[in-house]
Coordinates of C-alpha atoms in Angstrom, one line a residue:
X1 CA -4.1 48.9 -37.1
X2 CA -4.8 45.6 -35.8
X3 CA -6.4 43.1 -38.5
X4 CA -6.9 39.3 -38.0
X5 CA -6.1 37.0 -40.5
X6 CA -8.4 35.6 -42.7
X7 CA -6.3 32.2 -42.9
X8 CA -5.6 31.4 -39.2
X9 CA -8.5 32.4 -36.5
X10 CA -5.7 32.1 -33.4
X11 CA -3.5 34.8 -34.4
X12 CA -3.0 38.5 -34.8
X13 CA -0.8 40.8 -37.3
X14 CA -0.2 44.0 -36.4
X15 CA 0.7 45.8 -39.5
X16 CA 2.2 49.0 -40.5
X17 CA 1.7 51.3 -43.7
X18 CA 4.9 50.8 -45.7
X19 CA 4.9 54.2 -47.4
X20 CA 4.6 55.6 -44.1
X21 CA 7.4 58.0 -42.8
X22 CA 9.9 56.3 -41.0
X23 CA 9.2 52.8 -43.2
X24 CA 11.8 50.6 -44.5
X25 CA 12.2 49.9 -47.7
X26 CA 11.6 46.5 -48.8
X27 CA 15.2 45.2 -49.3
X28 CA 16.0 46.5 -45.5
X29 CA 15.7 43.5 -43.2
X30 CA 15.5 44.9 -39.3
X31 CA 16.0 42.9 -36.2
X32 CA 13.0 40.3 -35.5
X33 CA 12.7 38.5 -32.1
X34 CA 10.2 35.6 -31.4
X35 CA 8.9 35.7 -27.7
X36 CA 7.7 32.5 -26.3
X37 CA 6.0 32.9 -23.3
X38 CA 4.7 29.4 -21.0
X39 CA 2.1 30.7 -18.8
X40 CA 1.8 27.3 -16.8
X41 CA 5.1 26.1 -17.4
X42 CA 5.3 24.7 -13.4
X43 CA 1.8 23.8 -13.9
X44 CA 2.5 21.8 -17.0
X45 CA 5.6 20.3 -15.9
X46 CA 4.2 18.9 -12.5
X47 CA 1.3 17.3 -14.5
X48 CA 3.5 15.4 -17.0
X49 CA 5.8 13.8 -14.1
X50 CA 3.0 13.3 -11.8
X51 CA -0.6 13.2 -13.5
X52 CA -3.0 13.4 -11.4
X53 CA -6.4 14.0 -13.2
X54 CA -8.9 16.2 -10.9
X55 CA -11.2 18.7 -11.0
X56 CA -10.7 20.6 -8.1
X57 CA -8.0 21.8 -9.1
X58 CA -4.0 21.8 -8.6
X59 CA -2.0 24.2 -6.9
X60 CA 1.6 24.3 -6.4
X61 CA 3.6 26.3 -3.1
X62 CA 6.7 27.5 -2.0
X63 CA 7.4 28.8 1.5
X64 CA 8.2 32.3 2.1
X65 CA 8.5 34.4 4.8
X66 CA 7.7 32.2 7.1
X67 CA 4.2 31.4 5.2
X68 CA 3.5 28.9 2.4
X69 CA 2.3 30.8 -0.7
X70 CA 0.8 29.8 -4.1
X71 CA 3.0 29.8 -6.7
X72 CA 1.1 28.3 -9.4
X73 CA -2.6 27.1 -10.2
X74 CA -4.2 25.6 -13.3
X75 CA -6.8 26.9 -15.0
X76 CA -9.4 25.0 -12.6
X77 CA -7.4 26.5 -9.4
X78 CA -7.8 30.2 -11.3
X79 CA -11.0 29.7 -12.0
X80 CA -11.9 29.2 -8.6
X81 CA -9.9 32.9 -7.8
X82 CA -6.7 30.9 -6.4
X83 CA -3.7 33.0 -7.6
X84 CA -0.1 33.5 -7.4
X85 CA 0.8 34.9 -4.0
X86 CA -2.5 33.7 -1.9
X87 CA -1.6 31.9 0.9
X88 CA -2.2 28.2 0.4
X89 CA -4.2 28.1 3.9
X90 CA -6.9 30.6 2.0
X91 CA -6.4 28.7 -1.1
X92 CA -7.6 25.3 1.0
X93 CA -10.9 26.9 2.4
X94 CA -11.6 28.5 -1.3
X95 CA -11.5 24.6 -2.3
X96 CA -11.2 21.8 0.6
X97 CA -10.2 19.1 -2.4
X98 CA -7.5 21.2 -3.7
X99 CA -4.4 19.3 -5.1
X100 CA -1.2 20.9 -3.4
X101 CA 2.3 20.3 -4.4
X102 CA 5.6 21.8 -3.6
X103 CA 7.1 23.8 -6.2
X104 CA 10.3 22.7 -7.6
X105 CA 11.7 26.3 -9.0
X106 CA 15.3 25.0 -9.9
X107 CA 13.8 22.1 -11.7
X108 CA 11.8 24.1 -13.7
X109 CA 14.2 26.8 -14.3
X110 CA 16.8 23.8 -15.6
X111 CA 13.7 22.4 -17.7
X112 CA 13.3 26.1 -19.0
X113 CA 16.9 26.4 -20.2
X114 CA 17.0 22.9 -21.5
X115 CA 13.9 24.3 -24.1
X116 CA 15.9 27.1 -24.5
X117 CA 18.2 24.7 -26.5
X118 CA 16.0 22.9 -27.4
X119 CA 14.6 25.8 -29.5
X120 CA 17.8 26.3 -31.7
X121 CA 16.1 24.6 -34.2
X122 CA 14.3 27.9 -34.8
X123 CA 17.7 30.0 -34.9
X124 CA 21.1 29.5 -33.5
X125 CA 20.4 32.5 -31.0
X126 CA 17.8 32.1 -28.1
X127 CA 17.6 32.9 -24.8
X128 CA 15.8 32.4 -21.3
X129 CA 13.3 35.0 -20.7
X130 CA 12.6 35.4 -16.9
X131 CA 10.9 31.9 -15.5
X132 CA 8.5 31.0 -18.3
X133 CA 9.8 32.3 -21.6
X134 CA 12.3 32.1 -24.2
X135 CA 13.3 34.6 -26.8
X136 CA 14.0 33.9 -30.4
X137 CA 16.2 35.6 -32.3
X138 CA 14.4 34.9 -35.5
X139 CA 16.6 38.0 -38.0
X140 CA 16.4 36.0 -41.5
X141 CA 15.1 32.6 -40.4
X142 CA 11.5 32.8 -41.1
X143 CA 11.9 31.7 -44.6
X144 CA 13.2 28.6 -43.7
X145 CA 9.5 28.0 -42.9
X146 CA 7.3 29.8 -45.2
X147 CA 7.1 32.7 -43.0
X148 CA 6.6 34.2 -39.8
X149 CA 3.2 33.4 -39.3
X150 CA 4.4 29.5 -40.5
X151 CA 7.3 29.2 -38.4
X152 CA 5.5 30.4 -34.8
X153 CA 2.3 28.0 -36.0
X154 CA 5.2 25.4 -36.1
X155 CA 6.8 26.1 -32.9
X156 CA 3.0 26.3 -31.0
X157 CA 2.4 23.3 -33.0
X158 CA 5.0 21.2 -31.4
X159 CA 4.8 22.3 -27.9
X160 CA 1.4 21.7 -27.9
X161 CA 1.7 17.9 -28.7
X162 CA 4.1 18.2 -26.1
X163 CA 1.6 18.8 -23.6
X164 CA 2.8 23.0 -22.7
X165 CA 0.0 25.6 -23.3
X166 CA 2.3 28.6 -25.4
X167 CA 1.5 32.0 -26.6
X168 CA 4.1 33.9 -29.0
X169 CA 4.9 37.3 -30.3
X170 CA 7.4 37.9 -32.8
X171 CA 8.6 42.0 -33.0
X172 CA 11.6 44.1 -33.7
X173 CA 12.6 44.5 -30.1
X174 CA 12.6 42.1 -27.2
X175 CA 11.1 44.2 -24.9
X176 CA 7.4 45.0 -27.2
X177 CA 7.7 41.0 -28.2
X178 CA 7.2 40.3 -24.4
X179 CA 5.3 42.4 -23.1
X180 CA 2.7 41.5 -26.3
X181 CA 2.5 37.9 -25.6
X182 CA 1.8 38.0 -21.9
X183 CA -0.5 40.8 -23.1
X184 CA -2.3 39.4 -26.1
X185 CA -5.1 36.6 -25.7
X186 CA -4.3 35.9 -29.1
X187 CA -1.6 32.1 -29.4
X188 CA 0.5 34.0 -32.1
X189 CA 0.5 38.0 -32.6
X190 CA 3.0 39.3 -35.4
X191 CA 4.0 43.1 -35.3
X192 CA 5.0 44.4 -38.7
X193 CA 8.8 45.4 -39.0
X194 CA 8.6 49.5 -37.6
X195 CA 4.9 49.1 -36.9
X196 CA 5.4 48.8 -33.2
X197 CA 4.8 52.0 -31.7
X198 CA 0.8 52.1 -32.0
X199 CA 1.1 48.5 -30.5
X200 CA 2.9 49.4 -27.6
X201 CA 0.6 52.5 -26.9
X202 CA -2.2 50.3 -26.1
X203 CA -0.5 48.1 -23.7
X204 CA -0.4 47.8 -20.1
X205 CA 2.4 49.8 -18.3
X206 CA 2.7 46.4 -15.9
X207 CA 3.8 44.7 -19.4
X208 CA 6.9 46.8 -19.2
X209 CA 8.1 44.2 -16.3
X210 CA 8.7 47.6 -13.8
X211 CA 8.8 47.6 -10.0
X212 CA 5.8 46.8 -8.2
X213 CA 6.6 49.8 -6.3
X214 CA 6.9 52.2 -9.3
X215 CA 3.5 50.7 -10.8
X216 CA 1.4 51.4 -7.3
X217 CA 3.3 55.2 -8.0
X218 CA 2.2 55.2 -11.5
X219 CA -1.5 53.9 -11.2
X220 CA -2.2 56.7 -7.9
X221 CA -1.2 59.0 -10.9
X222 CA -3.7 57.6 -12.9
X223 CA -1.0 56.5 -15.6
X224 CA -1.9 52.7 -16.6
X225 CA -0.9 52.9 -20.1
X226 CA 2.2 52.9 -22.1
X227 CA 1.1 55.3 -24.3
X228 CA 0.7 57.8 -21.8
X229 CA 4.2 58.4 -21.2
X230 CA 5.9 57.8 -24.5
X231 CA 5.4 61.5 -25.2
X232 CA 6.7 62.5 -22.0
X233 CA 10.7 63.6 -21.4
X234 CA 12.7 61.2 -20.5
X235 CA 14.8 63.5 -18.1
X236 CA 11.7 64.2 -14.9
X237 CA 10.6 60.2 -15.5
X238 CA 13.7 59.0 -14.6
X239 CA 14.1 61.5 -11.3
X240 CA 10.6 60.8 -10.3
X241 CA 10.4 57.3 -10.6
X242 CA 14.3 56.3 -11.7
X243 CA 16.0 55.6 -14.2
X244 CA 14.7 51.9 -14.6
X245 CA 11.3 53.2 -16.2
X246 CA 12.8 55.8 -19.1
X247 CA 14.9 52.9 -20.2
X248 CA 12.0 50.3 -20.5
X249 CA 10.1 53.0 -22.8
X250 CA 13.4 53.3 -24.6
X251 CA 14.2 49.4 -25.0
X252 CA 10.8 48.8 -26.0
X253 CA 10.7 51.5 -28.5
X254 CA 14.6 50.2 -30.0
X255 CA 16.0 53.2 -29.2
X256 CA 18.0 51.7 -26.1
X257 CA 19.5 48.1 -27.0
X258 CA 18.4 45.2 -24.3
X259 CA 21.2 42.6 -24.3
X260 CA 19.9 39.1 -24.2
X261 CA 22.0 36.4 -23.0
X262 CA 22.3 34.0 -25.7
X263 CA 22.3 30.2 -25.2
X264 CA 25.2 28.0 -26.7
X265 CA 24.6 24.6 -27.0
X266 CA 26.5 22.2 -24.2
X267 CA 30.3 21.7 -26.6
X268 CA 30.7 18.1 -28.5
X269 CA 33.6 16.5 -27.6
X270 CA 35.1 14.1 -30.2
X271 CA 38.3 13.1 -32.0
X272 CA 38.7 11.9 -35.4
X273 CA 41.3 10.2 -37.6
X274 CA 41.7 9.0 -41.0
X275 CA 43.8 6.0 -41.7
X276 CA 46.8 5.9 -44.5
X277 CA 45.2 2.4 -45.2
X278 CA 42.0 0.6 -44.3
X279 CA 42.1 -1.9 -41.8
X280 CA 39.9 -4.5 -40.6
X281 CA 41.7 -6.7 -37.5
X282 CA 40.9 -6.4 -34.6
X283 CA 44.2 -5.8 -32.7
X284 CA 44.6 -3.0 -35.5
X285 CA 40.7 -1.3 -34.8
X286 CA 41.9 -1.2 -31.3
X287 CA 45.2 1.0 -31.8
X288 CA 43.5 3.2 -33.6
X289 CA 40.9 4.1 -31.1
X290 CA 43.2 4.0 -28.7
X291 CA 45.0 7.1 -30.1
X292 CA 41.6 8.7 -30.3
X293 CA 40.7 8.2 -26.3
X294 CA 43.7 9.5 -25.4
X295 CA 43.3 12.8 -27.4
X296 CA 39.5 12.4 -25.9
X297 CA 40.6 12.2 -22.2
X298 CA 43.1 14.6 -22.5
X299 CA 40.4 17.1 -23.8
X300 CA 37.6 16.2 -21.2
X301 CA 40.5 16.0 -18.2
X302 CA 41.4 20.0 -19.1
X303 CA 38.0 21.0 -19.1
X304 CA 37.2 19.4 -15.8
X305 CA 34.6 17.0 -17.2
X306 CA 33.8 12.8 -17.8
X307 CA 32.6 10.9 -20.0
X308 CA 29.1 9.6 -19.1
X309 CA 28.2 8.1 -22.8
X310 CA 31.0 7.3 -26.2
X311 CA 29.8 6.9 -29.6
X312 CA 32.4 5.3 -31.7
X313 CA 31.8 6.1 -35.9
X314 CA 33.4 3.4 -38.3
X315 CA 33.9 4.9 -42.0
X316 CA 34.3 2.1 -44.1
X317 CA 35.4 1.7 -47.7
X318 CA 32.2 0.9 -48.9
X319 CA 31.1 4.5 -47.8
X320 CA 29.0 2.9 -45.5
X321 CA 28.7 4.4 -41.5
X322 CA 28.8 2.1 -38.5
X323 CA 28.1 3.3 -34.8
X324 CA 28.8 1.7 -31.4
X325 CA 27.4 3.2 -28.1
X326 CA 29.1 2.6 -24.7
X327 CA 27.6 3.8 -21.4
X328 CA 29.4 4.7 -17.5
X329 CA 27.9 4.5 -14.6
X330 CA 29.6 8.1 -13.5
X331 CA 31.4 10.5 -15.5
X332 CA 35.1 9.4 -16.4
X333 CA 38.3 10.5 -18.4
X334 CA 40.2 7.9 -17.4
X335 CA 41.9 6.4 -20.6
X336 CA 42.4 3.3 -19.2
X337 CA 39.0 3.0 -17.9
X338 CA 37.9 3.9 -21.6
X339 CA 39.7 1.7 -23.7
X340 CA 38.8 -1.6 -21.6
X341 CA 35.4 -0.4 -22.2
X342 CA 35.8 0.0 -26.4
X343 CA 37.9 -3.4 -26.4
X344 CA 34.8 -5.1 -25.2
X345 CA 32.6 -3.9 -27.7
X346 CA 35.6 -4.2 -30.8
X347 CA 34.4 -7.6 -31.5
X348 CA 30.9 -6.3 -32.4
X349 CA 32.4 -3.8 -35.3
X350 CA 31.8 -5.4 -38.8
X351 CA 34.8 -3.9 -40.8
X352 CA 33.5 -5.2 -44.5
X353 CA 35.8 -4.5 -46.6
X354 CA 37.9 -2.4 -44.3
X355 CA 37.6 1.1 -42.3
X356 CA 39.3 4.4 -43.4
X357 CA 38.5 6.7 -40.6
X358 CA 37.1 6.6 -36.9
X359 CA 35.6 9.4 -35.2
X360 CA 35.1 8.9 -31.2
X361 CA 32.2 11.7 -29.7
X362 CA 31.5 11.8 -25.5
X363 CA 27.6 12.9 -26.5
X364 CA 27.1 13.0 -23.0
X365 CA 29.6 14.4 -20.3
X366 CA 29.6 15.3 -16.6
X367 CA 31.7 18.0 -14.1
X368 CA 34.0 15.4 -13.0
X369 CA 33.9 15.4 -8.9
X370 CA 36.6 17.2 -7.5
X371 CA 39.2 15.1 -5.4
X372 CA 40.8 17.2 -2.9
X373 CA 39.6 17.1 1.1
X374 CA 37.5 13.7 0.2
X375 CA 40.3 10.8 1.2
X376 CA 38.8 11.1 4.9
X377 CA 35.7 9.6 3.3
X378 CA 36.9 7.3 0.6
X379 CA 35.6 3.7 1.5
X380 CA 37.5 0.8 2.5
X381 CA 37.3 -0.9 -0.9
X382 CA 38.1 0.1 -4.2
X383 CA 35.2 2.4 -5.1
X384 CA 35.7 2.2 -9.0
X385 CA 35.1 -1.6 -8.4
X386 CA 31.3 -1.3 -8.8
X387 CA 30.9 1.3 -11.8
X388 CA 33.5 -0.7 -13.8
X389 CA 30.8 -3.5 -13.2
X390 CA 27.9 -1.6 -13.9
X391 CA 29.7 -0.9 -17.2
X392 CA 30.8 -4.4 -18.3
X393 CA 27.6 -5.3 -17.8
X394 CA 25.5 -2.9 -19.5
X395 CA 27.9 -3.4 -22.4
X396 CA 26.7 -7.1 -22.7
X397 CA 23.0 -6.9 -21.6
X398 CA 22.2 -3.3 -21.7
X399 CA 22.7 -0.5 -19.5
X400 CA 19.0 -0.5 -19.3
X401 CA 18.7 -3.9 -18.1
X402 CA 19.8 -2.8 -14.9
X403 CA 18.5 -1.1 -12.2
X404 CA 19.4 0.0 -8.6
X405 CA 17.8 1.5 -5.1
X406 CA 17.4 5.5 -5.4
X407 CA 15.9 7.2 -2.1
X408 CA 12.1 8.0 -2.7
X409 CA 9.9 11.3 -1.9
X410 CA 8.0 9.9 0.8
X411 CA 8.9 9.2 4.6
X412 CA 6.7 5.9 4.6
X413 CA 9.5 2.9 4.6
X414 CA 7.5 1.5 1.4
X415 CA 7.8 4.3 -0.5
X416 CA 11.0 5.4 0.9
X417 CA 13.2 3.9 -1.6
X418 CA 12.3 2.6 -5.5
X419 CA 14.1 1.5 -8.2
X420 CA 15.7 3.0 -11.0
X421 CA 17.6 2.5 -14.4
X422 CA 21.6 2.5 -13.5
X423 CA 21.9 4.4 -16.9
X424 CA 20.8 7.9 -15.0
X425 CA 23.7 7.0 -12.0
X426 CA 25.9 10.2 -11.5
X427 CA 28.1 8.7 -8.9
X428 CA 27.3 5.5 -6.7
X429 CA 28.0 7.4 -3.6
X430 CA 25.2 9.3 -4.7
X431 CA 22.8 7.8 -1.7
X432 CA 21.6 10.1 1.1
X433 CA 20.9 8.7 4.1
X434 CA 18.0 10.2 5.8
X435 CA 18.2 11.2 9.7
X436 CA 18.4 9.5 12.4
X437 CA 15.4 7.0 13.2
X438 CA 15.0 3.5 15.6
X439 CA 15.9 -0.1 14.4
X440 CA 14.4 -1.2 10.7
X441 CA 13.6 -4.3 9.8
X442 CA 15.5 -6.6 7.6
X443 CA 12.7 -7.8 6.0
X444 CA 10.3 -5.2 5.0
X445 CA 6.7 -6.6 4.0
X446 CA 5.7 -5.7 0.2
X447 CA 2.8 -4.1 2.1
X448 CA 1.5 -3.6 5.5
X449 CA -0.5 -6.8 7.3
X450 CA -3.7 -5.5 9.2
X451 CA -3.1 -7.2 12.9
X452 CA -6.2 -7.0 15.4
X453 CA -4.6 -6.0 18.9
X454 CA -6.3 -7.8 21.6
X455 CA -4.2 -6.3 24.8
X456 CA -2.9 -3.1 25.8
X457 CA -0.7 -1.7 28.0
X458 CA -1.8 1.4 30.5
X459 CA -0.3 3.7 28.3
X460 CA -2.2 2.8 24.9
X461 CA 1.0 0.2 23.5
X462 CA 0.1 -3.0 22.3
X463 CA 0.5 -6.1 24.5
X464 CA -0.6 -8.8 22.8
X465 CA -1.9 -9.3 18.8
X466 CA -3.0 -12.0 16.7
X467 CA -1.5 -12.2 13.0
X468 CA -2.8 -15.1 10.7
X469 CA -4.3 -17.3 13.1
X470 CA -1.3 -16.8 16.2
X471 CA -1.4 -14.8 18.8
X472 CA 1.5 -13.2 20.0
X473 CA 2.4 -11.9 23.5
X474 CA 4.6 -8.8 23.5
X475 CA 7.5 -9.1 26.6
X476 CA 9.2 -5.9 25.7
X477 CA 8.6 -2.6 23.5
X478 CA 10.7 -0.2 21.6
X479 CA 9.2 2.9 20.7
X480 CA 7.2 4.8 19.9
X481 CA 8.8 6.1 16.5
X482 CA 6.3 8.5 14.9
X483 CA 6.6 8.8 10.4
X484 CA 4.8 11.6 9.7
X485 CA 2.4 11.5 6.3
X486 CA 3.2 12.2 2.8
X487 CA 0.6 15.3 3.0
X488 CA 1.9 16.5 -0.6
X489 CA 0.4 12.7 -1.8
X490 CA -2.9 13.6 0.1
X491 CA -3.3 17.0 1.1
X492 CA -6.4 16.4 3.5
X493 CA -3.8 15.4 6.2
X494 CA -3.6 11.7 5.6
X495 CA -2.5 9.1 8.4
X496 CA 0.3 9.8 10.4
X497 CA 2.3 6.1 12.2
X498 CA 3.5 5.8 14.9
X499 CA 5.7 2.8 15.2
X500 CA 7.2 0.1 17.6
X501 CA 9.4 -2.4 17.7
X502 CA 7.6 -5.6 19.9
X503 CA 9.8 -8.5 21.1
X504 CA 7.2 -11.6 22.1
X505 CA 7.6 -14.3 24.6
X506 CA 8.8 -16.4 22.2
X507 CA 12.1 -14.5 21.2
X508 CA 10.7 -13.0 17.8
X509 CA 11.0 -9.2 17.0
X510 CA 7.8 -7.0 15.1
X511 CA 7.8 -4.1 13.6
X512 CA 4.4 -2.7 14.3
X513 CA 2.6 0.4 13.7
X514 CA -0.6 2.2 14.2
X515 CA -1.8 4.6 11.8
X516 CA -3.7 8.0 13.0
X517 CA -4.7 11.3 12.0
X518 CA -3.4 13.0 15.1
X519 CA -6.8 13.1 16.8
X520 CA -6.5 10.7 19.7
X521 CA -8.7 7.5 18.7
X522 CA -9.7 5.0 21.6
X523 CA -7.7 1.8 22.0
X524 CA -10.3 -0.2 20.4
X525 CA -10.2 1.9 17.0
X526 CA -7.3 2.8 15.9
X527 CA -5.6 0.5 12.8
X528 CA -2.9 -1.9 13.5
X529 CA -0.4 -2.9 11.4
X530 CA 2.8 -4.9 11.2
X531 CA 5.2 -3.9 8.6
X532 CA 8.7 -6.1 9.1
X533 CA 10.1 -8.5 10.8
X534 CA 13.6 -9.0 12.5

């Protein structure tokens, strides 16, 4: 029967009666899995790359069907009855000063398996549960930590200082572990070894992860319950409602095995050698590595992959260890390429009293691009010229001493492109040039300039305007180019710009804009703005 814990006031142990039929004796150890379960995990993520404190809430979309639907809401957005699946158009006149942002599922699904990983610290065997969870094989680990109820305190411990809201279940199958933790209001619920049956009686039939079709079926027959079916034959459940639901029961119950898929952590790739003798010149340093990048390249090259960042280890006599880091610009298992980089950084190794072994790693790699059908769009110039740069220089001031344009989220020219560190480069013909669009600028002001437009034309376009102190009249116009607003940066529907480019009597060329919300404003009250000049 359930019983809190006297110790801990935010979790729950289920236990069972161990001189109950069907117990285990003590020296049996059964399968134990750890279900981690991230209820705002999209939530959670968008806040920690883009915080944005409020208190009407945040709300994150997707488009489907032809519709934009909620995907996500934190717990101000719930409390306000916004959901998963309301259309974000009902969501908006529930809260007018709702924060909207585009959901970013493959980010968050990569994010999800990079935890997955991240949790081998737990056990060597986890896995990606759905969208928002991770499951923990956790069979003989809990030890390691003082116990169960130590080792999920830990893990909740840790992803909370990380900024991730987590509940946890640990059971003998995956299935009951789930369904618990989505179930439970409890942060960590443990389920005795054997003592999960009287658990999963009380749950949901919806925690079973079924079809919403065979749920609407289920609740018409008044059947909301697992326990209301575990005592039914398997054999009319399956041709009633398939054979989907019998096997859930079955899974959950650890009569029916539910295969996980397993994470492996991303292979190291590294050679080693130990020397006959130590050595300590460098001419002799460099031969030695040199063997090793070889054997490196030739390893990354047959499994289709670059090196994007070398560690090189120095044994020495002394029994002391001495690293060196090298960064690329793009993925590479060139061995030329790779050995002009080391013989840069050689000088920098301190032998002592000589070095007995060498062990080169590639801690980072990269799918190297694949060559075939690109020569059609190979540029003029050597395009390995500017990476080999990149890399000489980051190897003598830091690769994060440098940065470089990256296109921006945002169609306003300000925000359109920013700056970034060149150690996160992939490939420097990484850039994707937007559509097609009118003339720009070559220079671009840090900001816009307010100008006050003192003529127009008939058909609302500027014909004269004064910009610190001059007044310019306008001969001929381009335009006019309309940017539409970053309405994800304010959802109220922000300005939208329309732009022109304005040659004056005097030869000079303005980029201009007026900014709008789309609802027509009189000549005299709309904002100006010039933004470049040509």
């Amino acid at each position: 029967m359930p019983a809190q814990n006297a110790g801990l006031s935010n979790y729950c142990v289920i236990a069972v009666d161990p001189a109950a039929p069907g117990s285990l004796p003590r020296h049996a150890m059964t399968r134990r899995i750890l279900s981690l379960w991230l209820p705002l995990w999209p939530i959670e993520r968008h806040q920690k790359q883009q915080p944005s404190p409020s208190r009407s809430g945040l709300a994150l979309y997707a488009p489907e069907r032809g519709r934009l639907l909620v995907t996500a809401a934190d717990p101000i957005a719930l409390r306000l009855g916004i959901c998963r699946g309301m259309p974000l158009a009902q969501a908006r006149a529930m809260q007018p000063e709702l924060l909207v942002a585009q959901a970013q599922p493959a980010a968050d699904q990569a994010a999800l398996e990079a935890l997955t990983l991240w949790c081998q610290w737990l056990s060597p065997l986890t896995a990606t549960d759905g969208a928002d969870g991770v499951w923990v094989e956790t069979t003989g680990c809990d030890h390691l930590f003082g116990g169960e109820d130590q080792m999920a305190e830990h893990l909740l411990t840790r992803l909370a200082k990380a900024g991730y809201s987590a509940r946890i279940a640990i059971a003998d199958t995956a299935a009951i572990a789930a369904a618990v933790a989505r179930s439970s209001h409890r942060s960590i619920t443990l389920i005795s070894p054997m003592g999960q049956e009287s658990v999963l009686r009380e749950l949901p039939l919806a925690s079973l992860r079924l079809e919403s079709e065979t749920l609407a079926t289920l609740r018409r027959l008044g059947l909301v319950r697992v326990g209301q079916l575990l005592d039914m034959p398997r054999a009319p459940l399956a041709r009633r409602f398939g054979q989907a639901l019998p096997d859930r029961l079955d899974q959950a119950m650890g009569r029916l095995p539910e295969p996980l898929s397993f994470r492996t952590a991303p292979q190291a790739f590294r050679a080693s050698g130990t020397l006959v003798e130590p050595i300590s010149t460098a001419p002799a340093i460099a031969r030695a590595l040199g063997n090793l990048v070889a054997e490196l390249a030739d390893t990354l090259s047959r499994r289709g992959h670059g090196a994007r960042h070398l560690q090189v280890q120095c044994m020495r006599v002394d029994g002391t260890l001495q690293s060196l880091q090298i960064g690329l610009s793009n993925a590479s298992a060139d061995p030329v390429r790779l050995n002009r980089l080391l013989a840069e950084r050689i000088e920098t190794i301190e032998p002592g009293f000589g070095i007995e072994a060498f062990t080169l790693s590639a801690t980072q790699t990269a799918p190297l691009d694949a060559p075939a059908n690109r020569d059609w769009l190979a540029p003029a110039t050597d395009p390995a010229g500017l990476p080999a740069l990149l890399e000489r220089l980051g190897g003598r001031v830091g690769i994060q001493s440098l940065s470089r344009l990256h296109d921006g989220a945002s169609q306003f020219p300000e925000r359109e492109q920013a700056y970034k560190g060149c150690e996160h480069v992939q490939s420097m013909e990484d850039h994707s040039p937007s559509g097609p669009h009118g003339p720009r600028p070559t220079r671009l002001l840090p900001a816009p300039a307010s100008i006050t437009v003192t003529e127009f034309w008939p058909d609302g376009a500027p014909k004269a305007f004064r910009w610190r102190r001059a007044t310019h009249t306008i001969r001929g116009l381009i335009g006019p180019e309309r940017v539409w607003s970053d309405w994800w940066h304010d959802p109220q529907g922000a300005c939208t710009r329309d732009y022109w480019v304005a040659e004056t009597v005097e030869g000079e060329r303005f980029w201009l804009f007026v900014a709008h919300n789309g609802a027509g404003l009189a000549k005299g009250q709309a904002l100006w703005f010039l933004h470049g000049l040509f």
